[in-house]
Coordinates of C-alpha atoms in Angstrom, one line a residue:
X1 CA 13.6 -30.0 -30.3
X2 CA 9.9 -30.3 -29.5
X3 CA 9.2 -29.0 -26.0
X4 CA 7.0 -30.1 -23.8
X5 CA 6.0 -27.3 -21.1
X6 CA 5.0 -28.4 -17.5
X7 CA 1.5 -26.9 -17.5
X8 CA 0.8 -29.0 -20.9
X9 CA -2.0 -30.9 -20.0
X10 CA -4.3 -27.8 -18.8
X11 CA -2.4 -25.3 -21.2
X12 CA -5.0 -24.5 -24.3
X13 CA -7.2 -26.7 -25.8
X14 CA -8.3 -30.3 -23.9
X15 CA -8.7 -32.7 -26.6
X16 CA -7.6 -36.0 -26.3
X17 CA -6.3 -35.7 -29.6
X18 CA -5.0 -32.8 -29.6
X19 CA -3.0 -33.8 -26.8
X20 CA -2.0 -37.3 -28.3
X21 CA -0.6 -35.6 -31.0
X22 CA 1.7 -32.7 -28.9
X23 CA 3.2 -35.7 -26.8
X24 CA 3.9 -38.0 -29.4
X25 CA 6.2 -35.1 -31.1
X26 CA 7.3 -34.4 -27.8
X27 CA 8.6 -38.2 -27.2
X28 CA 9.6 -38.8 -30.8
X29 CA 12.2 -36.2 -30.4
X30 CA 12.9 -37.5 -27.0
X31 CA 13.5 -40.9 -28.8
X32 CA 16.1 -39.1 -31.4
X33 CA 18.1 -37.4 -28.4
X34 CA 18.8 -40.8 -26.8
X35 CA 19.7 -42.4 -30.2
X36 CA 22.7 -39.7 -30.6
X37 CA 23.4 -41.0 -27.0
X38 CA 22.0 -37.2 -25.5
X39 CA 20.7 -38.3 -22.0
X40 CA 20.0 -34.6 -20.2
X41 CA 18.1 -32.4 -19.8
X42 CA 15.6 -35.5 -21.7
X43 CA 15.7 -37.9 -19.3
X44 CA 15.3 -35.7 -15.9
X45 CA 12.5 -33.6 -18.0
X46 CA 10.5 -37.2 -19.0
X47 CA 10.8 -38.2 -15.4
X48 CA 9.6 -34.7 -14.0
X49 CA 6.4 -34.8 -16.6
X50 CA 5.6 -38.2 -15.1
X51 CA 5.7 -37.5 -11.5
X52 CA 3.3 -34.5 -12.6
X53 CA 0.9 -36.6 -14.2
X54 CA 1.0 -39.4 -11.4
X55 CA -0.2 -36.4 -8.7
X56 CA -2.8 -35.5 -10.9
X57 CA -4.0 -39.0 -11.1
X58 CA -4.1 -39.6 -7.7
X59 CA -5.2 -36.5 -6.7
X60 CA -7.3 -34.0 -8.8
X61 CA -6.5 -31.2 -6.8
X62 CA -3.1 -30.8 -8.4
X63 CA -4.6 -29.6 -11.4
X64 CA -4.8 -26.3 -10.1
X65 CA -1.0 -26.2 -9.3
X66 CA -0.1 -26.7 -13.2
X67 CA -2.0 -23.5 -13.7
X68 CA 0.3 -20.3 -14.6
X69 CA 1.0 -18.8 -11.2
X70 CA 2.3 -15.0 -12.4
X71 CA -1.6 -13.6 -13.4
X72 CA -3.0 -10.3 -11.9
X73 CA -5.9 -10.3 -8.8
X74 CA -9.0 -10.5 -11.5
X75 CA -6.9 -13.1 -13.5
X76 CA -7.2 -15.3 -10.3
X77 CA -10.1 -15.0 -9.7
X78 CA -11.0 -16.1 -13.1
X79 CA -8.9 -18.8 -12.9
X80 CA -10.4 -20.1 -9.7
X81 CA -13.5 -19.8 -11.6
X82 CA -12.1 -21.7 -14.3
X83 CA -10.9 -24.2 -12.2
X84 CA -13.8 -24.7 -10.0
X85 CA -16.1 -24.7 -13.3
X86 CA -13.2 -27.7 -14.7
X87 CA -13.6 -30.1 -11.4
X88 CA -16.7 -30.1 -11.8
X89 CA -17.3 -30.8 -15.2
X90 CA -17.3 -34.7 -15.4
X91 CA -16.8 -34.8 -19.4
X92 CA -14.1 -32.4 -19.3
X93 CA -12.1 -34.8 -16.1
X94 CA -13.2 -38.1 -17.8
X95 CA -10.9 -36.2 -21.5
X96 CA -7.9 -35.4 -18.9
X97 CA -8.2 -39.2 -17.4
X98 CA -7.6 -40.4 -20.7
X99 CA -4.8 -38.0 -21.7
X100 CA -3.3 -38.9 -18.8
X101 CA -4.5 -42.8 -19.2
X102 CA -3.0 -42.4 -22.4
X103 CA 0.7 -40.3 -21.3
X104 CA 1.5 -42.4 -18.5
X105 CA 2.7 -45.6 -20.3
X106 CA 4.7 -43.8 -23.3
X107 CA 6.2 -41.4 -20.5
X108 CA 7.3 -44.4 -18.6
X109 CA 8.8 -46.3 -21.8
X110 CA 10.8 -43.5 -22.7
X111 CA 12.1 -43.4 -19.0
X112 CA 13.0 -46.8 -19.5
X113 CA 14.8 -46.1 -22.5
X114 CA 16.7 -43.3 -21.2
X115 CA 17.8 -44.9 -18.1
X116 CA 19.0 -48.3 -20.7
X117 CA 21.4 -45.4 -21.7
X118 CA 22.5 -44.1 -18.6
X119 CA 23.1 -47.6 -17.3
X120 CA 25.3 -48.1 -20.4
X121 CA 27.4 -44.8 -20.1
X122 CA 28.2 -45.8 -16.3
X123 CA 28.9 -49.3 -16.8
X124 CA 31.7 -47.9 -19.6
X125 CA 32.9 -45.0 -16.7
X126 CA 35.6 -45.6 -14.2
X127 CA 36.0 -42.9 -11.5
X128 CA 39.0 -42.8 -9.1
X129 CA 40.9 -40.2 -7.1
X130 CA 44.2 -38.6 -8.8
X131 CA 47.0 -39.2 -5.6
X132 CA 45.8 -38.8 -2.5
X133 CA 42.5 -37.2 -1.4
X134 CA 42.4 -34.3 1.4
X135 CA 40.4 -34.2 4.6
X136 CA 38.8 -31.2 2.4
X137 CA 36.8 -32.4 -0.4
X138 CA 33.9 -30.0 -1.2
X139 CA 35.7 -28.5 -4.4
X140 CA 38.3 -29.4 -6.5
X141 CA 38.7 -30.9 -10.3
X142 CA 37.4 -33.2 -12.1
X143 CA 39.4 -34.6 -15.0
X144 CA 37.7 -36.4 -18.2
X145 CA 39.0 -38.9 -20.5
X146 CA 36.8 -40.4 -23.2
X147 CA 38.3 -43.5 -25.3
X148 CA 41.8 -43.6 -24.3
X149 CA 42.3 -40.0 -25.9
X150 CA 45.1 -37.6 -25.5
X151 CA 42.6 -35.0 -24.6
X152 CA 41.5 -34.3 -20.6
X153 CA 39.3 -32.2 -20.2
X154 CA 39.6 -30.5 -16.9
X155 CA 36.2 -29.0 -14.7
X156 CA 36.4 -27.3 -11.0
X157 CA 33.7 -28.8 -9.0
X158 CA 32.0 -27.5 -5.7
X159 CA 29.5 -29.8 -3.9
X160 CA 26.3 -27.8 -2.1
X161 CA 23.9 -29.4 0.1
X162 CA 20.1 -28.5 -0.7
X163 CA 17.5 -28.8 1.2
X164 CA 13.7 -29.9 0.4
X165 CA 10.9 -31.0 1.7
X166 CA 13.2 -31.7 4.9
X167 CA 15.2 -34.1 3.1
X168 CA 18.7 -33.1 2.2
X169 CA 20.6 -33.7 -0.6
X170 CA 23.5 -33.1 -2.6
X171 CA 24.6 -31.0 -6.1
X172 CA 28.1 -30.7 -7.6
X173 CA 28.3 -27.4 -10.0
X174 CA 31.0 -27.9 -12.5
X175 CA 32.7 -25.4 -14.6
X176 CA 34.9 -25.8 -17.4
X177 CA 38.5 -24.7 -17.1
X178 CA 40.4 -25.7 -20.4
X179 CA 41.8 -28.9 -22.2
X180 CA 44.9 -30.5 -21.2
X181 CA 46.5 -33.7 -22.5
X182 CA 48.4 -36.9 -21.3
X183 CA 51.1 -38.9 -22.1
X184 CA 53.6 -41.2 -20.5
X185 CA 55.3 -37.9 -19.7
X186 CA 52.7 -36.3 -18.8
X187 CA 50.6 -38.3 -16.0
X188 CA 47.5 -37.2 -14.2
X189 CA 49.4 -36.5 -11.0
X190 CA 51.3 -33.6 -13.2
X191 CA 47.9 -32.3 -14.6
X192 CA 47.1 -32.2 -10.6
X193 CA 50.2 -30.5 -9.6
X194 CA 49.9 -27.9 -11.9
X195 CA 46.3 -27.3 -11.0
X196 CA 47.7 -26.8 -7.5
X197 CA 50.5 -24.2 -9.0
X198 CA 47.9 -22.6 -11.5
X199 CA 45.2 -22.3 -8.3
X200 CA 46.4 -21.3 -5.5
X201 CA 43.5 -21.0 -3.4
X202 CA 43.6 -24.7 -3.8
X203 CA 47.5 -26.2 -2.5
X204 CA 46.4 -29.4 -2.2
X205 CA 43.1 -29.8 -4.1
X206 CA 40.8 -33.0 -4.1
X207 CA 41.1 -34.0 -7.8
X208 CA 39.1 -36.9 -9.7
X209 CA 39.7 -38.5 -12.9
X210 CA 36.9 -40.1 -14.7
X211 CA 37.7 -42.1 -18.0
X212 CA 34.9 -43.6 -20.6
X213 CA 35.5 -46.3 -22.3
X214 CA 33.5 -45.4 -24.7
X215 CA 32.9 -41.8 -26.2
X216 CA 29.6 -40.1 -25.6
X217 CA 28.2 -36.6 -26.3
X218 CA 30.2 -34.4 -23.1
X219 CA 27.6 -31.9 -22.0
X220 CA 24.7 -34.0 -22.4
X221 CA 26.1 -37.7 -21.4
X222 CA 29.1 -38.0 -19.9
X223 CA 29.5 -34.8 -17.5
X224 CA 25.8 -35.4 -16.3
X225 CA 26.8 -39.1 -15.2
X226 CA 30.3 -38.3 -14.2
X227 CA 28.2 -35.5 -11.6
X228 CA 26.5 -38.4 -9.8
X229 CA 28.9 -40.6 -9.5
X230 CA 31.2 -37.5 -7.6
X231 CA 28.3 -37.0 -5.5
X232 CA 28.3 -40.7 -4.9
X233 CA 32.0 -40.7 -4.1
X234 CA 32.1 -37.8 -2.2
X235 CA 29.5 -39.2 0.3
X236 CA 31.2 -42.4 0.6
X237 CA 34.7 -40.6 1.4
X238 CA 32.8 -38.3 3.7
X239 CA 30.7 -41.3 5.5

């Protein structure tokens, strides 16, 4: 997997083609990852890279953000030097304005693509609470069906709230516990109930089951998507 690091634009050489050529790798393999239906880290990473370049469009200032930040006192000063010496230089700004002229567009398609897939993964996902939900919700379990299998797979979640730029928002950490199975002897409600037994820091535990109709890679597709829409549930429950 071609990565593409955040600083790319000012790291090294600025050639126009130099560049062309390290993002079209980059987006080529981006393009393979969301044919084997692999939607993250790609898609958050292609949307991150845009952002970037859309602050340095609009404001040339950023530049000096992408630069590397660990660097001794004389390294900074160089670097202000360098930078200083780079805003200034109107043939070196006009190359970046058309890397960047150049990135925007492809970056954008490849969002497009990516979110196509994401779209398609949650339209084939049902989520729905297993029995009743408790009054406590921040943590519990998350169990994962893909295409009518035998196989669950079962995940402990904990929602946090971050905070950023005084905005709020947010995050459910998973971790995996172990497979289980159902059949018509086995329901969800017993995979719950022995959670409960099995956990007992958790007697009654808020427990989720999400099923895809469809199967997709796990870490990369279906956990990602399955995150959001627990988030998504979680604040309508708590709202």
């Amino acid at each position: 997997m071609t990565d593409l690091k955040h600083d790319w634009l000012t790291e090294g050489m600025i050639d126009y083609e130099y560049k062309k050529y390290i993002l079209l790798a980059y987006l080529k393999d981006i393009r393979e990852r969301f044919d084997l239906a692999e939607l993250y880290p790609f898609l958050s990473d292609l949307i991150l890279h845009y952002k970037n370049l859309q602050k340095v469009k609009d404001n040339k200032e950023v530049i000096y953000e992408s630069f590397p930040k660990s660097i001794s006192k004389a390294d900074f000063k160089k670097l202000s030097f360098t930078y200083k010496r780079m805003v200034k230089d109107d043939e070196l700004m006009e190359e970046l304005e058309s890397i960047i002229s150049f990135a925007l567009p492809r970056l954008e398609e490849a969002i497009g693509l990516g979110k196509e897939l994401f779209d398609l993964v949650e339209e084939n996902m049902e989520m729905d609470s297993v029995g009743v939900t408790p009054l406590y919700n921040q943590e519990g379990y998350v169990l994962i069906n893909q295409d009518s299998r035998r196989e669950v797979k079962v995940y402990r979640y904990q929602m946090s709230v971050l905070e950023q730029s005084n905005e709020r928002y947010r995050a459910i950490n998973t971790t995996y516990l172990y497979d289980d199975f159902k059949d018509i002897s086995r329901p969800y409600e017993k995979i719950k109930l022995d959670l409960a037994k099995r956990y007992w820091e958790l007697p009654n535990p808020a427990t989720f089951l999400v099923i895809s109709k469809i199967k997709f890679p796990l870490p990369q597709t279906i956990l990602p998507v399955a995150k959001r829409l627990l988030v998504r549930k979680l604040t309508e429950i708590s709202s």
